[in-house]
XYZ file of C-alpha atoms in Angstrom:
582
model
C -66.714 -100.218 -218.482
C -63.321 -99.149 -218.935
C -62.138 -101.689 -216.449
C -63.953 -104.345 -218.332
C -62.541 -103.476 -221.620
C -58.915 -103.527 -219.997
C -59.518 -107.035 -218.645
C -60.573 -108.381 -222.259
C -57.650 -106.795 -223.984
C -55.220 -108.047 -221.709
C -56.503 -111.666 -222.479
C -57.075 -112.287 -218.539
C -59.865 -114.233 -217.474
C -62.178 -112.715 -214.739
C -61.213 -114.051 -211.409
C -63.601 -116.466 -209.640
C -64.281 -113.963 -206.855
C -65.388 -111.422 -209.668
C -67.624 -113.954 -211.276
C -69.272 -114.982 -207.957
C -69.665 -111.098 -207.151
C -71.663 -110.650 -210.282
C -73.728 -113.699 -210.255
C -75.455 -114.506 -206.939
C -77.103 -117.452 -208.423
C -73.800 -119.387 -208.060
C -73.835 -118.848 -204.153
C -77.669 -120.211 -204.069
C -76.495 -123.107 -206.260
C -73.543 -124.065 -204.021
C -75.789 -123.627 -200.869
C -78.342 -126.066 -202.237
C -75.711 -128.432 -203.539
C -74.209 -128.630 -200.022
C -77.360 -129.548 -198.191
C -77.085 -133.369 -198.895
C -73.700 -133.391 -197.077
C -75.589 -132.708 -193.806
C -78.264 -135.388 -194.241
C -76.456 -138.294 -195.875
C -75.725 -139.295 -192.402
C -77.465 -138.798 -189.181
C -76.325 -135.768 -187.195
C -76.943 -135.512 -183.417
C -79.142 -132.708 -182.766
C -79.558 -131.042 -179.233
C -82.928 -131.692 -177.936
C -85.297 -128.872 -177.407
C -88.796 -127.578 -176.417
C -91.696 -129.255 -177.923
C -89.304 -131.287 -179.855
C -91.642 -134.041 -180.462
C -93.579 -131.816 -183.042
C -91.380 -132.801 -185.945
C -92.051 -136.482 -185.303
C -95.499 -135.633 -187.070
C -93.590 -135.553 -190.338
C -92.497 -139.100 -189.866
C -95.963 -140.249 -189.025
C -97.136 -138.521 -192.270
C -94.384 -139.772 -194.430
C -95.069 -143.334 -193.348
C -98.679 -142.913 -194.228
C -97.833 -141.387 -197.733
C -95.564 -144.247 -198.327
C -98.428 -146.625 -197.608
C -100.554 -144.726 -200.226
C -102.508 -142.583 -197.820
C -103.296 -138.959 -199.047
C -103.260 -136.118 -196.345
C -106.888 -134.765 -195.823
C -108.292 -137.628 -197.821
C -107.085 -140.550 -195.697
C -106.033 -138.833 -192.509
C -106.848 -135.602 -190.734
C -104.038 -133.132 -190.710
C -103.795 -129.734 -189.074
C -102.046 -128.271 -192.138
C -101.728 -128.742 -195.900
C -100.078 -131.722 -197.282
C -97.207 -130.265 -199.368
C -94.761 -130.164 -196.581
C -95.414 -133.838 -195.686
C -94.874 -134.886 -199.354
C -91.704 -132.942 -199.640
C -90.481 -134.336 -196.374
C -91.322 -137.887 -197.583
C -89.394 -137.338 -200.843
C -86.308 -136.145 -198.883
C -86.675 -139.098 -196.492
C -86.684 -141.351 -199.370
C -83.497 -139.879 -200.850
C -81.730 -139.464 -197.532
C -83.108 -142.200 -195.152
C -80.300 -141.493 -192.742
C -80.863 -137.799 -192.403
C -82.070 -136.310 -189.361
C -85.722 -135.637 -189.551
C -85.618 -132.082 -188.243
C -83.127 -131.154 -190.777
C -85.071 -132.912 -193.523
C -88.319 -131.378 -192.577
C -86.901 -127.963 -192.188
C -84.999 -127.984 -195.428
C -87.208 -129.895 -197.655
C -89.355 -126.678 -198.486
C -86.215 -125.498 -200.298
C -87.388 -127.976 -203.241
C -89.938 -125.130 -203.907
C -88.310 -121.846 -202.427
C -84.877 -122.352 -203.845
C -85.957 -122.447 -207.666
C -88.291 -119.610 -207.052
C -85.837 -117.730 -205.411
C -83.492 -118.381 -208.265
C -85.924 -116.939 -210.762
C -86.197 -113.795 -208.598
C -82.205 -113.316 -208.336
C -81.938 -114.100 -211.995
C -84.399 -111.243 -212.860
C -82.734 -108.827 -210.491
C -79.112 -109.693 -211.132
C -79.510 -108.704 -214.801
C -80.063 -105.063 -213.654
C -77.986 -105.104 -210.507
C -75.951 -108.004 -208.904
C -75.429 -105.600 -206.077
C -79.183 -105.992 -205.138
C -79.328 -109.626 -205.801
C -77.017 -110.398 -202.719
C -78.987 -108.458 -200.041
C -82.124 -110.404 -201.342
C -80.452 -113.853 -201.417
C -78.334 -113.931 -198.180
C -81.115 -113.267 -195.677
C -83.138 -115.944 -197.632
C -80.389 -118.503 -197.248
C -79.766 -117.535 -193.636
C -83.287 -118.101 -192.566
C -83.618 -121.159 -194.654
C -80.767 -123.021 -193.495
C -80.909 -122.284 -189.858
C -84.042 -124.308 -188.486
C -84.794 -121.835 -185.641
C -87.712 -119.694 -184.586
C -87.516 -115.904 -183.938
C -89.491 -116.457 -180.567
C -88.223 -117.669 -177.147
C -90.332 -120.494 -175.592
C -87.710 -121.941 -173.141
C -84.815 -120.762 -171.038
C -82.442 -123.481 -172.083
C -80.846 -123.573 -175.525
C -81.978 -126.444 -177.792
C -83.254 -127.351 -181.369
C -86.557 -125.872 -182.522
C -88.373 -128.959 -183.437
C -91.786 -126.999 -183.648
C -93.183 -124.396 -185.777
C -91.552 -125.937 -188.975
C -94.403 -125.330 -191.346
C -94.765 -121.651 -189.913
C -91.175 -121.056 -190.747
C -91.473 -122.456 -194.302
C -94.595 -120.055 -194.752
C -92.444 -117.203 -193.800
C -89.823 -118.353 -196.158
C -92.305 -118.556 -198.883
C -93.598 -115.185 -198.083
C -90.122 -113.972 -198.436
C -89.778 -115.076 -201.842
C -93.138 -113.830 -202.858
C -92.390 -110.510 -201.374
C -89.083 -110.249 -203.247
C -90.789 -111.172 -206.531
C -93.531 -108.404 -205.987
C -91.296 -105.828 -204.898
C -88.184 -106.456 -207.394
C -88.962 -108.476 -210.357
C -89.722 -106.618 -213.446
C -90.494 -109.428 -216.053
C -94.049 -110.028 -215.896
C -93.651 -113.815 -216.925
C -91.289 -114.491 -214.080
C -93.609 -112.463 -211.716
C -96.571 -114.601 -212.695
C -94.735 -117.793 -212.451
C -93.342 -116.976 -209.083
C -96.609 -115.733 -207.679
C -98.569 -118.631 -208.883
C -96.260 -121.269 -207.541
C -95.609 -119.444 -204.213
C -99.317 -119.040 -203.704
C -99.889 -122.769 -204.323
C -97.221 -123.619 -201.942
C -98.582 -121.325 -199.357
C -102.153 -122.766 -199.758
C -100.944 -126.376 -199.554
C -98.581 -125.689 -196.644
C -100.946 -123.664 -194.368
C -104.010 -121.900 -195.308
C -103.222 -118.841 -193.128
C -100.062 -118.420 -195.457
C -101.999 -117.870 -198.486
C -104.237 -115.375 -196.706
C -101.081 -113.341 -195.937
C -99.852 -113.885 -199.540
C -103.072 -112.487 -200.768
C -102.935 -109.313 -198.807
C -99.397 -108.838 -200.499
C -100.636 -109.601 -203.945
C -103.415 -107.254 -203.666
C -101.133 -104.367 -202.365
C -98.929 -104.978 -205.344
C -101.919 -105.010 -207.679
C -103.410 -101.803 -206.426
C -99.845 -100.177 -206.525
C -99.399 -101.183 -210.133
C -96.467 -103.470 -209.407
C -98.464 -106.517 -210.218
C -99.493 -105.901 -213.902
C -102.878 -107.227 -214.868
C -101.623 -109.816 -217.420
C -99.309 -111.357 -214.772
C -102.190 -111.465 -212.348
C -104.523 -113.253 -214.728
C -101.786 -115.667 -215.777
C -100.755 -116.319 -212.160
C -104.678 -116.794 -211.410
C -105.058 -119.119 -214.165
C -102.192 -121.336 -213.141
C -103.286 -121.289 -209.433
C -107.059 -122.199 -210.056
C -106.120 -124.772 -212.870
C -103.757 -126.595 -210.503
C -106.370 -126.614 -207.815
C -109.059 -127.915 -210.246
C -106.678 -130.646 -211.506
C -105.556 -131.771 -208.174
C -109.213 -131.983 -207.059
C -110.170 -134.116 -209.979
C -107.223 -136.374 -209.517
C -107.282 -136.827 -205.877
C -110.104 -135.144 -204.145
C -107.471 -133.556 -201.735
C -108.662 -129.930 -202.187
C -112.165 -130.401 -201.058
C -110.994 -132.794 -198.290
C -108.544 -130.061 -197.155
C -111.231 -127.434 -197.034
C -113.243 -129.819 -195.092
C -110.350 -130.127 -192.569
C -109.878 -126.373 -192.474
C -113.686 -126.000 -191.691
C -113.327 -128.509 -188.751
C -110.443 -126.501 -187.439
C -112.170 -123.305 -187.482
C -115.039 -125.007 -185.596
C -112.652 -126.216 -182.989
C -110.674 -123.077 -182.539
C -113.498 -120.639 -182.002
C -111.520 -117.915 -180.181
C -112.078 -114.361 -181.598
C -109.367 -113.115 -183.913
C -108.883 -109.916 -182.022
C -107.068 -111.451 -178.966
C -104.873 -113.286 -181.229
C -103.790 -110.374 -183.204
C -102.906 -108.511 -179.983
C -100.777 -111.359 -178.822
C -99.139 -111.384 -182.229
C -98.376 -107.906 -181.902
C -97.014 -108.041 -178.414
C -94.840 -111.107 -179.177
C -93.308 -109.067 -182.114
C -93.621 -105.809 -180.416
C -89.991 -104.610 -181.241
C -90.597 -105.070 -185.021
C -94.100 -103.555 -185.179
C -92.957 -100.479 -183.268
C -90.141 -100.119 -185.587
C -92.526 -100.235 -188.614
C -94.767 -97.804 -187.081
C -92.008 -95.430 -186.766
C -90.713 -96.135 -190.110
C -94.273 -95.541 -191.717
C -94.568 -92.407 -189.826
C -91.189 -90.971 -191.109
C -92.112 -91.996 -194.617
C -95.468 -90.402 -194.422
C -93.875 -87.277 -193.362
C -91.414 -87.269 -196.272
C -93.925 -88.464 -198.849
C -96.764 -86.301 -197.764
C -96.558 -83.475 -200.253
C -96.348 -85.998 -203.048
C -99.114 -88.115 -201.732
C -101.440 -85.147 -201.608
C -100.510 -84.166 -205.286
C -101.460 -87.698 -206.249
C -104.720 -87.704 -204.432
C -105.716 -84.427 -206.036
C -104.879 -85.898 -209.537
C -107.031 -88.888 -208.740
C -109.772 -86.587 -207.492
C -109.687 -84.672 -210.610
C -109.639 -87.530 -212.984
C -110.353 -90.880 -211.522
C -108.690 -93.871 -213.235
C -107.032 -97.160 -212.378
C -103.596 -95.648 -213.266
C -103.915 -92.630 -210.841
C -105.289 -94.796 -208.272
C -102.178 -96.961 -208.546
C -100.099 -93.864 -208.080
C -101.988 -93.097 -204.939
C -101.632 -96.630 -203.512
C -97.999 -96.929 -204.504
C -96.606 -95.225 -201.290
C -93.942 -96.660 -199.036
C -96.121 -96.361 -195.934
C -99.153 -98.084 -197.527
C -96.838 -100.787 -198.664
C -95.356 -101.290 -195.146
C -98.762 -101.176 -193.536
C -100.021 -104.053 -195.786
C -97.025 -106.119 -195.036
C -97.462 -105.518 -191.323
C -100.993 -106.610 -191.670
C -100.307 -109.494 -193.579
C -97.692 -110.667 -190.952
C -100.052 -110.011 -187.882
C -102.809 -112.133 -189.841
C -100.373 -115.001 -190.276
C -98.711 -114.905 -186.756
C -101.935 -114.601 -184.976
C -102.520 -118.430 -185.570
C -98.761 -119.495 -184.693
C -96.673 -120.966 -182.069
C -93.197 -120.571 -183.423
C -92.177 -118.982 -186.653
C -89.723 -116.779 -188.365
C -92.112 -113.843 -187.969
C -91.841 -110.790 -190.259
C -88.658 -111.870 -192.179
C -90.578 -111.161 -195.337
C -90.397 -107.508 -194.411
C -86.798 -107.297 -195.806
C -87.328 -107.139 -199.566
C -89.798 -104.124 -198.749
C -87.353 -102.455 -196.566
C -84.377 -102.927 -198.930
C -86.391 -101.237 -201.662
C -87.560 -98.507 -199.227
C -83.838 -97.902 -198.411
C -82.778 -97.900 -202.063
C -85.491 -95.483 -203.122
C -85.028 -93.215 -200.206
C -81.228 -92.897 -200.846
C -81.870 -92.197 -204.484
C -84.261 -89.255 -203.445
C -82.476 -87.930 -200.102
C -79.001 -89.059 -200.652
C -76.959 -88.782 -197.262
C -79.239 -86.807 -195.575
C -80.742 -86.795 -192.012
C -84.032 -87.861 -193.536
C -82.598 -90.849 -195.123
C -80.568 -91.700 -191.734
C -83.936 -91.661 -189.836
C -85.346 -94.069 -192.487
C -82.328 -96.323 -192.299
C -82.445 -96.504 -188.542
C -85.984 -97.509 -188.431
C -85.742 -99.801 -191.464
C -82.726 -101.772 -189.762
C -84.560 -101.679 -186.296
C -87.331 -103.680 -188.051
C -84.920 -105.925 -190.104
C -82.241 -106.850 -187.495
C -84.257 -108.531 -184.632
C -85.246 -111.729 -186.397
C -81.491 -112.156 -187.810
C -79.999 -111.501 -184.290
C -82.542 -113.884 -182.418
C -81.972 -116.743 -184.832
C -78.323 -116.269 -184.904
C -78.172 -116.394 -181.142
C -80.356 -119.406 -180.857
C -78.369 -121.354 -183.231
C -75.074 -120.369 -181.624
C -76.459 -121.369 -178.124
C -77.868 -124.500 -179.225
C -74.784 -125.740 -181.265
C -72.349 -124.374 -178.848
C -74.252 -125.798 -175.871
C -74.250 -129.226 -177.526
C -70.826 -129.896 -176.191
C -72.497 -130.320 -172.781
C -74.812 -132.993 -174.290
C -74.387 -136.757 -174.743
C -76.360 -138.824 -177.373
C -79.492 -140.523 -176.052
C -79.043 -144.201 -175.357
C -81.643 -146.277 -177.239
C -81.929 -149.400 -179.188
C -85.016 -148.868 -181.576
C -85.504 -145.297 -182.403
C -83.572 -145.260 -185.637
C -82.520 -141.681 -186.547
C -85.247 -140.334 -184.197
C -82.982 -141.159 -181.356
C -80.213 -138.966 -182.571
C -80.603 -136.324 -180.100
C -78.055 -134.776 -177.495
C -79.323 -134.501 -173.851
C -77.663 -132.785 -170.937
C -76.946 -134.938 -167.990
C -79.272 -133.020 -165.702
C -82.180 -133.691 -168.059
C -81.371 -137.399 -168.082
C -81.113 -137.580 -164.442
C -84.368 -135.530 -164.038
C -86.227 -137.828 -166.566
C -84.876 -140.808 -164.704
C -86.316 -139.629 -161.264
C -89.535 -138.313 -162.679
C -90.235 -141.601 -164.524
C -90.106 -143.386 -161.193
C -92.330 -140.752 -159.677
C -94.877 -140.918 -162.344
C -95.018 -144.763 -162.026
C -95.289 -144.730 -158.240
C -97.690 -142.011 -158.133
C -99.787 -142.348 -161.286
C -103.172 -142.023 -159.572
C -102.124 -138.396 -158.125
C -101.101 -137.394 -161.730
C -104.373 -138.765 -162.978
C -106.334 -136.696 -160.514
C -104.211 -133.557 -161.245
C -104.871 -134.222 -165.165
C -108.696 -134.541 -164.421
C -108.641 -131.155 -162.884
C -107.329 -129.788 -166.135
C -103.700 -129.065 -164.967
C -100.410 -130.300 -166.225
C -97.604 -131.416 -163.889
C -95.761 -128.632 -165.350
C -97.025 -125.395 -166.811
C -94.392 -125.874 -169.667
C -94.413 -129.674 -169.624
C -94.334 -130.145 -173.365
C -91.426 -127.624 -173.490
C -89.533 -129.277 -170.728
C -86.507 -131.063 -171.957
C -86.772 -133.784 -169.401
C -90.125 -134.630 -170.607
C -89.107 -134.776 -174.392
C -86.144 -136.871 -173.176
C -88.434 -139.228 -171.008
C -90.962 -139.487 -174.045
C -88.266 -140.760 -176.133
C -86.946 -143.318 -173.513
C -90.461 -144.697 -172.958
C -91.076 -144.934 -176.772
C -87.829 -147.035 -176.936
C -88.962 -149.340 -174.086
C -92.209 -149.529 -175.630
C -91.028 -150.907 -178.882
C -88.964 -153.554 -177.032
C -91.873 -154.617 -175.077
C -94.111 -154.862 -178.077
C -91.475 -157.024 -179.775
C -91.534 -159.144 -176.626
C -95.247 -159.486 -176.602
C -95.300 -160.388 -180.368
C -92.752 -163.198 -179.809
C -94.531 -164.513 -176.772
C -98.024 -164.563 -178.294
C -96.989 -165.462 -181.826
C -98.866 -162.313 -183.076
C -97.948 -159.252 -185.159
C -99.493 -155.810 -184.868
C -99.763 -154.494 -188.405
C -101.593 -151.210 -187.563
C -100.660 -149.310 -184.389
C -101.988 -145.966 -183.204
C -101.140 -143.766 -180.286
C -103.622 -142.046 -177.850
C -101.239 -139.284 -177.790
C -99.895 -136.174 -179.833
C -97.567 -138.061 -182.250
C -97.283 -141.594 -183.432
C -93.902 -142.533 -184.694
C -94.447 -146.165 -184.062
C -95.446 -147.533 -187.364
C -92.419 -145.745 -188.978
C -90.053 -146.952 -186.375
C -91.358 -150.627 -186.479
C -92.049 -150.678 -190.359
C -95.826 -151.175 -189.719
C -98.845 -149.121 -190.712
C -101.047 -146.301 -189.044
C -104.863 -146.574 -189.199
C -106.578 -144.307 -191.743
C -108.531 -141.089 -190.791
C -107.061 -140.679 -187.428
C -105.613 -137.242 -186.841
C -102.006 -136.653 -186.750
C -100.495 -133.934 -184.463
C -103.328 -135.006 -182.103
C -103.862 -131.797 -179.875
C -107.215 -132.500 -178.654
C -107.966 -129.050 -177.840
C -107.039 -127.495 -181.363
C -106.678 -130.224 -184.028
C -108.874 -133.177 -183.201
C -112.423 -133.018 -184.356
C -114.856 -135.396 -182.697
C -114.578 -138.934 -184.234
C -117.000 -139.592 -186.875
C -118.188 -143.142 -187.998
C -115.348 -144.003 -190.173
C -112.911 -142.660 -187.516
C -114.425 -145.009 -185.026
C -114.410 -147.854 -187.296
C -110.736 -147.270 -188.029
C -110.037 -147.126 -184.240
C -111.942 -150.400 -183.697
C -109.863 -151.995 -186.460
C -106.486 -151.025 -185.138
C -104.312 -153.909 -184.072
C -102.775 -152.086 -181.182
C -103.441 -148.692 -179.508
C -100.843 -147.234 -177.182
C -101.618 -145.107 -174.303
C -98.685 -143.333 -172.455
C -98.896 -142.727 -168.838
C -95.747 -141.183 -167.891
C -97.299 -138.771 -166.844
C -101.060 -138.871 -167.528
C -101.999 -135.506 -168.916
C -105.200 -133.646 -169.596
C -104.596 -133.868 -173.272
C -103.920 -137.527 -173.108
C -107.151 -138.223 -170.908
C -109.183 -136.075 -173.365
C -107.864 -138.347 -176.396
C -108.497 -141.342 -174.416
C -112.028 -140.135 -173.716
C -112.603 -139.598 -177.627
C -111.035 -143.029 -178.646
C -111.819 -145.447 -175.757
C -115.508 -146.164 -176.670
C -114.269 -147.468 -180.081
C -111.778 -149.671 -178.379
C -113.918 -150.950 -175.504
C -115.720 -153.775 -177.333
C -113.072 -155.351 -179.513
C -109.868 -154.608 -177.419
C -108.408 -155.566 -174.115
C -106.351 -153.289 -172.069
C -103.107 -154.361 -170.734
C -99.967 -152.853 -168.941
C -97.356 -153.116 -171.536
C -94.477 -151.128 -169.730
C -94.768 -149.073 -166.569
C -95.168 -146.237 -169.033
C -97.507 -147.456 -171.536
C -100.777 -149.161 -171.498
C -101.790 -150.971 -174.641
C -105.352 -151.811 -176.134
C -104.847 -155.225 -177.918
C -107.365 -156.269 -180.565
C -109.212 -159.227 -179.725
C -108.755 -162.281 -182.034
C -105.472 -161.392 -183.756
C -104.347 -164.006 -186.157
C -100.835 -165.429 -185.422
C -98.074 -163.440 -186.897
C -95.198 -164.767 -189.455
């Protein structure tokens, strides 16, 4: 206080550094303001494993621009919020790289919500605002997963909506643990839960666990919970009345559950094994916390037994080890359904609160040191992994060269190592010359490579063959005086309508994994497939997934389409009786 008085009396203005130190919101605003600088133009990103996953967003955005509604007009593996946000960012920054746009577009939601959290916190302690804000910005700005799926460095073009769920859970956790104003808490909780629901339904399941824990512990007051619930369900009702998207989304979720009939326990064990370091550290921390708080916990249990009441129940539930256990359970539930995410980053707000409370109680004691070691052992692995992956990908990019293409727009802004270009070229020749061999291999249920979709030569070859197919389509249209207005692919992703300024047929699934995300075609899907002007079937190489998709869709194409060899790597089903193009 004395230092502040001296500053005023001397007539000096506070320095910029001092202002920023007291106002973390300035750093958040600056970070968000700088984002357009990276998406005004098209940055070249190093190609990576399962890189084609983020092209789903281009397919979805093109459909949204056509007036289609996710779940209502096309089957989607997740909620529609991420697609709408991406479409908005693509409209504003048409030259931005799709990977950056899809990864950062969720900050349209998370940044304002995090601003509310930081604003509430910085009124009490700016020093706490920064430890909450900086990890959020770190994970939001670096589009990398915490898991390793391939030995070579590259961009993580997959798991984007899983990363976004983790970032939303981070904001929700920060609010539930640190926000004290009930109105802000209600607003952040309601909006975060809505965003979780309409991004991926498993996210809202994890968020519900966090909210229930906070409610039981008395950190989420009843009036805040009722207000948040009212906003949440009112918004759902209005969306359903206006668009029908909620019931359609629920039907899609039910279809996915029926397709993915594996039991939950093996998936939970898999999630625990993948994140074993974090889980083990949390178990050690919970045990240390239980030892330190056991006497207090027993006393609160006795009070509750003597006089049962909701307040005394809250006192029993409000234990650090219970909080930690609930957060770990929420994380395991969510990670059990994922391939790639920023797993367990939302633990940090709770770990920070635990550290602050332990220091307040224990000071610089041996007990606090044990708690700090366990807490940082749980918090640091995701930070180290993401930082390392970002450094490897972007430093390693000096060994890449931009992919040569003519028709891929910003989708072709990828850097590829020479060894992958050479391997893609050699494999292309091999796939063409020995197509029957690869079809026979696919029919047995085997891929040419166990990590085929992660192989960077596969991702490179796929982009090259798509580029060649677009040129061949243009040549065919010119030679036959036709124009294909609706184009579908018998493959995982369909960027052709966006690349060629055409349209995608309604009702067909995007992100077409026939083993996890493509329900059996119903009547309206069969009619949509039959009406498609052009269906493209990639053959470099034939794979069991592509053969399964062909088996699903070929009956609807058999009567009204003829099959041609468009390029050595693409067959095409051309609709009969196409009118002449312009």
